[in-house]
mmCIF file of C-alpha atoms in Angstrom:
data_model
loop_
_atom_site.group_PDB
_atom_site.id
_atom_site.type_symbol
_atom_site.label_atom_id
_atom_site.label_comp_id
_atom_site.label_asym_id
_atom_site.label_seq_id
_atom_site.Cartn_x
_atom_site.Cartn_y
_atom_site.Cartn_z
ATOM 1 C CA MET A 1 276.798 -16.609 -26.480
ATOM 2 C CA ILE A 2 279.823 -14.939 -24.699
ATOM 3 C CA ARG A 3 277.293 -11.945 -24.094
ATOM 4 C CA ARG A 4 274.702 -14.159 -22.519
ATOM 5 C CA VAL A 5 277.280 -15.804 -20.059
ATOM 6 C CA VAL A 6 278.521 -12.340 -19.178
ATOM 7 C CA ASN A 7 275.255 -10.982 -18.516
ATOM 8 C CA GLY A 8 274.352 -13.889 -16.409
ATOM 9 C CA VAL A 9 277.472 -13.508 -14.296
ATOM 10 C CA LEU A 10 276.899 -9.755 -13.983
ATOM 11 C CA ASP A 11 273.365 -10.101 -12.839
ATOM 12 C CA ARG A 12 274.247 -12.181 -10.050
ATOM 13 C CA GLN A 13 276.557 -9.511 -8.656
ATOM 14 C CA GLY A 14 273.977 -8.070 -6.042
ATOM 15 C CA TRP A 15 277.111 -6.741 -3.715
ATOM 16 C CA ALA A 16 277.603 -4.273 -6.774
ATOM 17 C CA ASP A 17 274.178 -2.345 -5.998
ATOM 18 C CA GLY A 18 275.367 -1.318 -2.363
ATOM 19 C CA VAL A 19 278.845 -0.266 -3.526
ATOM 20 C CA GLY A 20 277.397 1.642 -6.500
ATOM 21 C CA GLU A 21 274.889 3.523 -4.219
ATOM 22 C CA LEU A 22 277.645 4.661 -2.070
ATOM 23 C CA LEU A 23 279.919 5.631 -4.944
ATOM 24 C CA GLN A 24 277.186 7.620 -6.719
ATOM 25 C CA LYS A 25 276.474 9.606 -3.463
ATOM 26 C CA VAL A 26 280.070 10.551 -3.217
ATOM 27 C CA TYR A 27 280.198 11.480 -6.979
ATOM 28 C CA LEU A 28 277.128 13.410 -6.900
ATOM 29 C CA ALA A 29 278.450 15.243 -3.731
ATOM 30 C CA ALA A 30 281.601 16.258 -5.447
ATOM 31 C CA LEU A 31 280.185 17.185 -8.803
ATOM 32 C CA ARG A 32 276.582 18.837 -8.010
ATOM 33 C CA PRO A 33 278.508 22.138 -6.739
ATOM 34 C CA MET A 34 280.357 22.440 -10.114
ATOM 35 C CA PRO A 35 277.460 21.970 -13.140
ATOM 36 C CA LEU A 36 279.747 23.617 -15.496
ATOM 37 C CA VAL A 37 282.312 21.020 -14.806
ATOM 38 C CA LYS A 38 279.840 18.239 -14.853
ATOM 39 C CA ASP A 39 278.424 19.195 -18.078
ATOM 40 C CA LEU A 40 281.904 19.435 -19.516
ATOM 41 C CA LEU A 41 282.565 15.951 -18.509
ATOM 42 C CA HIS A 42 279.283 14.649 -19.762
ATOM 43 C CA GLY A 43 279.978 16.261 -23.114
ATOM 44 C CA THR A 44 276.598 18.435 -23.129
ATOM 45 C CA TRP A 45 278.663 21.061 -25.001
ATOM 46 C CA LEU A 46 279.501 18.394 -27.618
ATOM 47 C CA GLY A 47 276.054 17.047 -28.422
ATOM 48 C CA HIS A 48 277.708 13.475 -27.673
ATOM 49 C CA ALA A 49 278.912 11.778 -24.712
ATOM 50 C CA LEU A 50 282.431 12.569 -24.030
ATOM 51 C CA HIS A 51 283.546 9.194 -22.395
ATOM 52 C CA PRO A 52 283.429 6.818 -25.232
ATOM 53 C CA ALA A 53 285.397 9.264 -27.295
ATOM 54 C CA ILE A 54 287.873 9.487 -24.924
ATOM 55 C CA THR A 55 288.203 5.773 -23.853
ATOM 56 C CA ASP A 56 289.681 5.213 -27.749
ATOM 57 C CA VAL A 57 292.890 6.831 -26.705
ATOM 58 C CA PRO A 58 293.914 4.532 -23.814
ATOM 59 C CA VAL A 59 292.589 1.481 -25.659
ATOM 60 C CA GLY A 60 294.636 2.364 -28.751
ATOM 61 C CA ALA A 61 297.698 3.505 -27.058
ATOM 62 C CA LEU A 62 297.878 0.472 -24.504
ATOM 63 C CA THR A 63 297.283 -2.143 -27.275
ATOM 64 C CA ALA A 64 299.923 -0.339 -29.197
ATOM 65 C CA ALA A 65 302.173 -0.631 -26.226
ATOM 66 C CA LEU A 66 301.669 -4.269 -25.700
ATOM 67 C CA PHE A 67 302.625 -4.922 -29.168
ATOM 68 C CA LEU A 68 305.878 -2.928 -28.874
ATOM 69 C CA ASP A 69 306.654 -4.911 -25.927
ATOM 70 C CA LEU A 70 306.148 -8.209 -27.554
ATOM 71 C CA ILE A 71 308.370 -7.082 -30.534
ATOM 72 C CA GLY A 72 311.169 -5.833 -28.325
ATOM 73 C CA GLU A 73 310.681 -2.134 -28.491
ATOM 74 C CA PRO A 74 310.921 -1.096 -24.797
ATOM 75 C CA ASP A 75 311.310 2.751 -25.570
ATOM 76 C CA GLY A 76 308.194 2.769 -27.671
ATOM 77 C CA ALA A 77 306.397 0.841 -25.438
ATOM 78 C CA LYS A 78 307.319 3.122 -22.705
ATOM 79 C CA TRP A 79 305.891 6.309 -24.049
ATOM 80 C CA ALA A 80 302.857 4.425 -25.525
ATOM 81 C CA THR A 81 302.200 2.909 -22.023
ATOM 82 C CA LEU A 82 302.299 6.691 -20.617
ATOM 83 C CA VAL A 83 299.757 8.116 -23.251
ATOM 84 C CA GLY A 84 297.524 5.222 -22.496
ATOM 85 C CA PHE A 85 297.726 5.749 -18.744
ATOM 86 C CA VAL A 86 297.108 9.537 -19.282
ATOM 87 C CA GLY A 87 294.137 8.577 -21.218
ATOM 88 C CA MET A 88 292.651 6.236 -18.612
ATOM 89 C CA LEU A 89 292.904 9.220 -16.012
ATOM 90 C CA ALA A 90 290.955 11.321 -18.368
ATOM 91 C CA ALA A 91 288.398 8.688 -19.164
ATOM 92 C CA ALA A 92 287.895 7.939 -15.453
ATOM 93 C CA LEU A 93 286.846 11.634 -14.871
ATOM 94 C CA THR A 94 284.164 11.684 -17.764
ATOM 95 C CA GLY A 95 283.030 8.100 -16.666
ATOM 96 C CA ILE A 96 282.564 9.253 -13.099
ATOM 97 C CA ALA A 97 280.252 12.213 -14.299
ATOM 98 C CA ASP A 98 278.258 9.749 -16.422
ATOM 99 C CA TYR A 99 278.167 7.145 -13.605
ATOM 100 C CA THR A 100 276.237 9.863 -11.426
ATOM 101 C CA GLY A 101 273.283 9.236 -13.880
ATOM 102 C CA THR A 102 272.881 5.507 -13.764
ATOM 103 C CA ASP A 103 270.513 3.405 -11.745
ATOM 104 C CA GLY A 104 269.189 -0.118 -11.388
ATOM 105 C CA LYS A 105 270.875 -2.661 -13.753
ATOM 106 C CA ALA A 106 272.763 0.100 -15.602
ATOM 107 C CA ARG A 107 274.512 1.187 -12.220
ATOM 108 C CA ARG A 108 275.342 -2.582 -11.345
ATOM 109 C CA TYR A 109 276.897 -2.870 -14.586
ATOM 110 C CA ALA A 110 278.700 0.614 -14.541
ATOM 111 C CA THR A 111 279.959 -0.122 -10.908
ATOM 112 C CA ILE A 112 281.617 -3.376 -12.082
ATOM 113 C CA HIS A 113 282.951 -1.722 -15.039
ATOM 114 C CA SER A 114 284.466 1.179 -12.962
ATOM 115 C CA LEU A 115 286.200 -1.235 -10.638
ATOM 116 C CA LEU A 116 287.741 -3.114 -13.515
ATOM 117 C CA MET A 117 289.108 0.043 -14.798
ATOM 118 C CA PHE A 118 290.341 1.340 -11.352
ATOM 119 C CA PHE A 119 292.338 -2.049 -11.053
ATOM 120 C CA SER A 120 293.670 -1.761 -14.522
ATOM 121 C CA THR A 121 294.626 1.939 -14.248
ATOM 122 C CA THR A 122 296.427 1.017 -10.871
ATOM 123 C CA VAL A 123 298.040 -1.818 -12.483
ATOM 124 C CA TYR A 124 299.460 0.424 -15.234
ATOM 125 C CA LEU A 125 300.656 3.033 -12.806
ATOM 126 C CA PHE A 126 303.150 0.565 -11.529
ATOM 127 C CA SER A 127 303.956 -0.445 -15.127
ATOM 128 C CA VAL A 128 304.777 3.318 -15.886
ATOM 129 C CA LEU A 129 306.858 3.774 -12.702
ATOM 130 C CA ILE A 130 308.865 0.832 -13.425
ATOM 131 C CA ARG A 131 309.568 1.877 -17.041
ATOM 132 C CA PHE A 132 310.606 5.320 -16.120
ATOM 133 C CA GLN A 133 312.676 4.178 -13.386
ATOM 134 C CA ILE A 134 310.701 5.977 -10.667
ATOM 135 C CA LEU A 135 310.041 2.563 -9.238
ATOM 136 C CA ALA A 136 312.764 -0.383 -8.948
ATOM 137 C CA GLY A 137 312.102 -3.344 -11.242
ATOM 138 C CA SER A 138 312.954 -4.957 -14.588
ATOM 139 C CA HIS A 139 311.240 -4.384 -17.982
ATOM 140 C CA GLN A 140 309.975 -7.975 -17.490
ATOM 141 C CA GLN A 141 307.738 -7.110 -14.396
ATOM 142 C CA ALA A 142 306.656 -3.874 -16.422
ATOM 143 C CA THR A 143 305.394 -5.974 -19.266
ATOM 144 C CA ILE A 144 303.799 -8.570 -16.757
ATOM 145 C CA ALA A 145 302.054 -5.605 -15.397
ATOM 146 C CA ALA A 146 300.888 -4.345 -18.615
ATOM 147 C CA VAL A 147 299.557 -7.759 -19.626
ATOM 148 C CA VAL A 148 297.404 -7.951 -16.530
ATOM 149 C CA GLY A 149 296.464 -4.218 -16.770
ATOM 150 C CA TYR A 150 295.381 -4.982 -20.446
ATOM 151 C CA LEU A 151 293.263 -8.094 -19.664
ATOM 152 C CA LEU A 152 291.441 -5.930 -17.009
ATOM 153 C CA LEU A 153 291.102 -3.141 -19.485
ATOM 154 C CA ILE A 154 289.440 -5.305 -22.024
ATOM 155 C CA ALA A 155 287.128 -6.837 -19.543
ATOM 156 C CA GLY A 156 286.035 -3.408 -18.228
ATOM 157 C CA ALA A 157 285.671 -2.306 -22.010
ATOM 158 C CA PHE A 158 283.284 -5.162 -22.779
ATOM 159 C CA ILE A 159 281.163 -4.355 -19.999
ATOM 160 C CA GLY A 160 281.117 -0.709 -20.798
ATOM 161 C CA GLY A 161 279.829 -1.837 -24.353
ATOM 162 C CA GLN A 162 277.005 -3.654 -22.517
ATOM 163 C CA LEU A 163 276.041 -0.576 -20.989
ATOM 164 C CA VAL A 164 275.617 1.102 -24.296
ATOM 165 C CA PHE A 165 274.619 -1.602 -26.702
ATOM 166 C CA ASP A 166 272.704 -3.876 -24.581
ATOM 167 C CA LEU A 167 271.057 -1.443 -21.687
ATOM 168 C CA GLY A 168 270.961 1.556 -23.940
ATOM 169 C CA TYR A 169 272.818 3.944 -21.658
ATOM 170 C CA MET A 170 273.646 7.432 -22.833
ATOM 171 C CA VAL A 171 271.921 6.751 -26.212
ATOM 172 C CA ASP A 172 269.580 9.129 -27.862
ATOM 173 C CA ARG A 173 266.087 7.849 -26.884
ATOM 174 C CA HIS A 174 264.665 9.404 -30.022
ATOM 175 C CA ALA A 175 267.316 8.343 -32.585
ATOM 176 C CA TRP A 176 264.725 6.291 -34.636
ATOM 177 C CA ARG A 177 261.787 8.547 -34.335
ATOM 178 C CA GLY A 178 260.855 10.384 -37.319
ATOM 179 C CA GLY A 179 260.371 13.870 -37.884
ATOM 180 C CA GLY A 180 257.818 14.320 -40.836
ATOM 181 C CA GLN A 181 256.071 17.536 -41.731
ATOM 182 C CA LYS A 182 252.508 16.435 -41.264
ATOM 183 C CA TRP A 183 250.148 18.581 -38.543
ATOM 184 C CA SER A 184 248.762 16.091 -35.956
ATOM 185 C CA SER A 185 245.914 17.132 -33.761
ATOM 186 C CA LEU A 186 246.622 17.333 -30.090
ATOM 187 C CA GLU A 187 244.437 16.038 -27.509
ATOM 188 C CA PRO A 188 243.302 17.608 -25.127
ATOM 189 C CA ALA A 189 243.188 20.915 -26.702
ATOM 190 C CA SER A 190 243.354 22.912 -23.295
ATOM 191 C CA PHE A 191 246.029 23.124 -20.822
ATOM 192 C CA PRO A 192 246.842 24.629 -17.380
ATOM 193 C CA GLU A 193 248.879 27.754 -17.064
ATOM 194 C CA ASN A 194 252.711 27.093 -16.792
ATOM 195 C CA ALA A 195 252.368 23.517 -15.556
ATOM 196 C CA LEU A 196 253.328 20.367 -17.171
ATOM 197 C CA ALA A 197 250.580 18.337 -19.073
ATOM 198 C CA LYS A 198 250.533 15.146 -21.004
ATOM 199 C CA ALA A 199 248.992 14.961 -24.448
ATOM 200 C CA LYS A 200 248.758 12.935 -27.329
ATOM 201 C CA ALA A 201 249.437 13.700 -31.037
ATOM 202 C CA GLY A 202 248.808 10.558 -33.069
ATOM 203 C CA ALA A 203 250.866 7.779 -31.708
ATOM 204 C CA GLN A 204 253.448 10.249 -29.989
ATOM 205 C CA THR A 205 253.183 11.504 -26.378
ATOM 206 C CA LEU A 206 254.215 15.002 -25.689
ATOM 207 C CA VAL A 207 254.521 17.169 -22.660
ATOM 208 C CA VAL A 208 252.862 20.615 -22.905
ATOM 209 C CA VAL A 209 253.333 23.749 -21.331
ATOM 210 C CA GLN A 210 250.989 26.988 -21.829
ATOM 211 C CA ARG A 211 252.020 30.521 -21.006
ATOM 212 C CA GLY A 212 249.491 32.838 -21.944
ATOM 213 C CA ASP A 213 248.563 32.468 -25.363
ATOM 214 C CA VAL A 214 251.663 30.553 -26.435
ATOM 215 C CA LEU A 215 251.897 26.588 -26.263
ATOM 216 C CA HIS A 216 255.287 24.707 -25.800
ATOM 217 C CA ALA A 217 255.541 21.092 -26.692
ATOM 218 C CA LEU A 218 258.345 18.506 -26.356
ATOM 219 C CA HIS A 219 258.470 14.699 -26.750
ATOM 220 C CA ASP A 220 257.456 13.435 -23.318
ATOM 221 C CA THR A 221 260.245 10.952 -23.087
ATOM 222 C CA CYS A 222 263.398 12.279 -21.786
ATOM 223 C CA ALA A 223 266.144 11.762 -24.235
ATOM 224 C CA HIS A 224 268.611 10.928 -21.564
ATOM 225 C CA SER A 225 267.248 8.011 -19.974
ATOM 226 C CA GLY A 226 263.490 7.499 -20.891
ATOM 227 C CA CYS A 227 261.638 8.835 -18.022
ATOM 228 C CA SER A 228 258.341 10.770 -18.576
ATOM 229 C CA LEU A 229 258.675 14.564 -18.476
ATOM 230 C CA ALA A 230 255.318 15.269 -17.781
ATOM 231 C CA GLU A 231 255.297 12.900 -14.673
ATOM 232 C CA LYS A 232 258.879 13.372 -13.679
ATOM 233 C CA GLY A 233 259.716 16.837 -14.758
ATOM 234 C CA THR A 234 259.273 20.556 -13.385
ATOM 235 C CA VAL A 235 259.347 24.009 -15.160
ATOM 236 C CA VAL A 236 262.488 25.795 -14.038
ATOM 237 C CA GLY A 237 262.612 29.194 -15.887
ATOM 238 C CA ASP A 238 262.381 28.572 -19.765
ATOM 239 C CA THR A 239 263.267 24.808 -19.333
ATOM 240 C CA ILE A 240 261.774 21.531 -18.499
ATOM 241 C CA GLU A 241 264.154 19.707 -15.765
ATOM 242 C CA CYS A 242 263.749 16.043 -15.604
ATOM 243 C CA GLN A 243 263.812 14.987 -12.001
ATOM 244 C CA CYS A 244 265.197 11.737 -12.922
ATOM 245 C CA HIS A 245 268.846 12.735 -13.199
ATOM 246 C CA GLY A 246 268.491 16.508 -13.522
ATOM 247 C CA SER A 247 268.778 17.210 -17.297
ATOM 248 C CA ARG A 248 267.149 20.499 -18.523
ATOM 249 C CA PHE A 249 265.609 21.120 -22.059
ATOM 250 C CA ASP A 250 264.807 24.442 -23.555
ATOM 251 C CA LEU A 251 261.161 24.782 -23.673
ATOM 252 C CA ARG A 252 261.020 26.438 -26.934
ATOM 253 C CA THR A 253 263.777 24.471 -28.902
ATOM 254 C CA GLY A 254 264.236 21.349 -26.789
ATOM 255 C CA ARG A 255 267.999 21.901 -26.794
ATOM 256 C CA VAL A 256 269.921 20.560 -23.811
ATOM 257 C CA ALA A 257 270.377 23.452 -21.228
ATOM 258 C CA ARG A 258 272.017 21.211 -18.514
ATOM 259 C CA GLY A 259 273.335 17.714 -18.416
ATOM 260 C CA PRO A 260 273.620 14.800 -18.081
ATOM 261 C CA ALA A 261 271.615 14.500 -21.383
ATOM 262 C CA THR A 262 273.760 15.192 -24.420
ATOM 263 C CA PHE A 263 270.925 14.781 -27.040
ATOM 264 C CA ASP A 264 268.326 17.505 -27.662
ATOM 265 C CA GLN A 265 264.620 16.664 -26.938
ATOM 266 C CA PRO A 266 262.361 16.705 -29.800
ATOM 267 C CA ALA A 267 260.588 19.929 -29.989
ATOM 268 C CA PHE A 268 257.154 20.727 -31.977
ATOM 269 C CA GLU A 269 255.770 23.453 -33.651
ATOM 270 C CA VAL A 270 252.130 24.484 -32.278
ATOM 271 C CA ARG A 271 249.293 26.078 -34.241
ATOM 272 C CA ARG A 272 245.659 26.448 -33.653
ATOM 273 C CA ALA A 273 243.225 25.927 -36.491
ATOM 274 C CA GLU A 274 239.544 25.709 -36.616
ATOM 275 C CA GLY A 275 239.339 25.040 -32.700
ATOM 276 C CA ARG A 276 241.808 22.608 -32.793
ATOM 277 C CA VAL A 277 245.269 22.375 -31.520
ATOM 278 C CA GLU A 278 247.776 20.947 -34.107
ATOM 279 C CA VAL A 279 251.569 20.187 -33.764
ATOM 280 C CA ARG A 280 254.363 18.840 -36.010
ATOM 281 C CA ARG A 281 257.996 18.082 -35.255
ATOM 282 C CA MET A 282 260.476 21.224 -35.733
ATOM 283 C CA ARG A 283 263.106 20.379 -37.918
ATOM 284 C CA ALA A 284 266.572 20.046 -36.470
#
């Protein structure tokens, strides 16, 4: 019930589309010249999105800080708030990187999520400055700021959850796709040299690249956001680059060569048998 109400409100926030487009251009301009930093923030090296792992730090620390405030432990609350605030800054950096790969409805939700988190971080900054006596104010004022910041934090976290669990953003598009050891015939059986071609292997759609006598086959659906690699991809060296958001996958193994993707692309063994081309999924 709550999810439907929240989604209904979010879906009516058309203003967020223009704001999101502008923010995305700014973030991409800042991160594109630094691909290694961008991949670090995405979590490509981890094989898992880094942002949701880091967000546990501020949520946990700031929940503890609020509890400590309520039971009259201002010193403990002060340090827990500082840890939470630093965690929010780290989460913001990783979130900005992930934001560059959003579009459509996901970008609208992500824009509102990021704005709520920005306001929450700003309010918590005042709470930290008051607690450490950098800014004049009472403990009561610092606590009030923390309560307001926490409410914004929880609202933003809920929308962040919607991005993942409702819209499927940054989840592995092949999480439920079985491997299996059965060979399947590939149709068609001939392909152009060093070009992307779409092919069928049973119920699965693959993208195939022929180089001399060697065929490379990956699943056609990009693991990052579901784009067709045969239609939206291009061959770059020994990788396929998805033009939707710039992810690259190794032609031979399907491993992520560049983010924003954090999950590998399913790769397939290829053999020729009795005039046919057959494939089966490689073991991870």
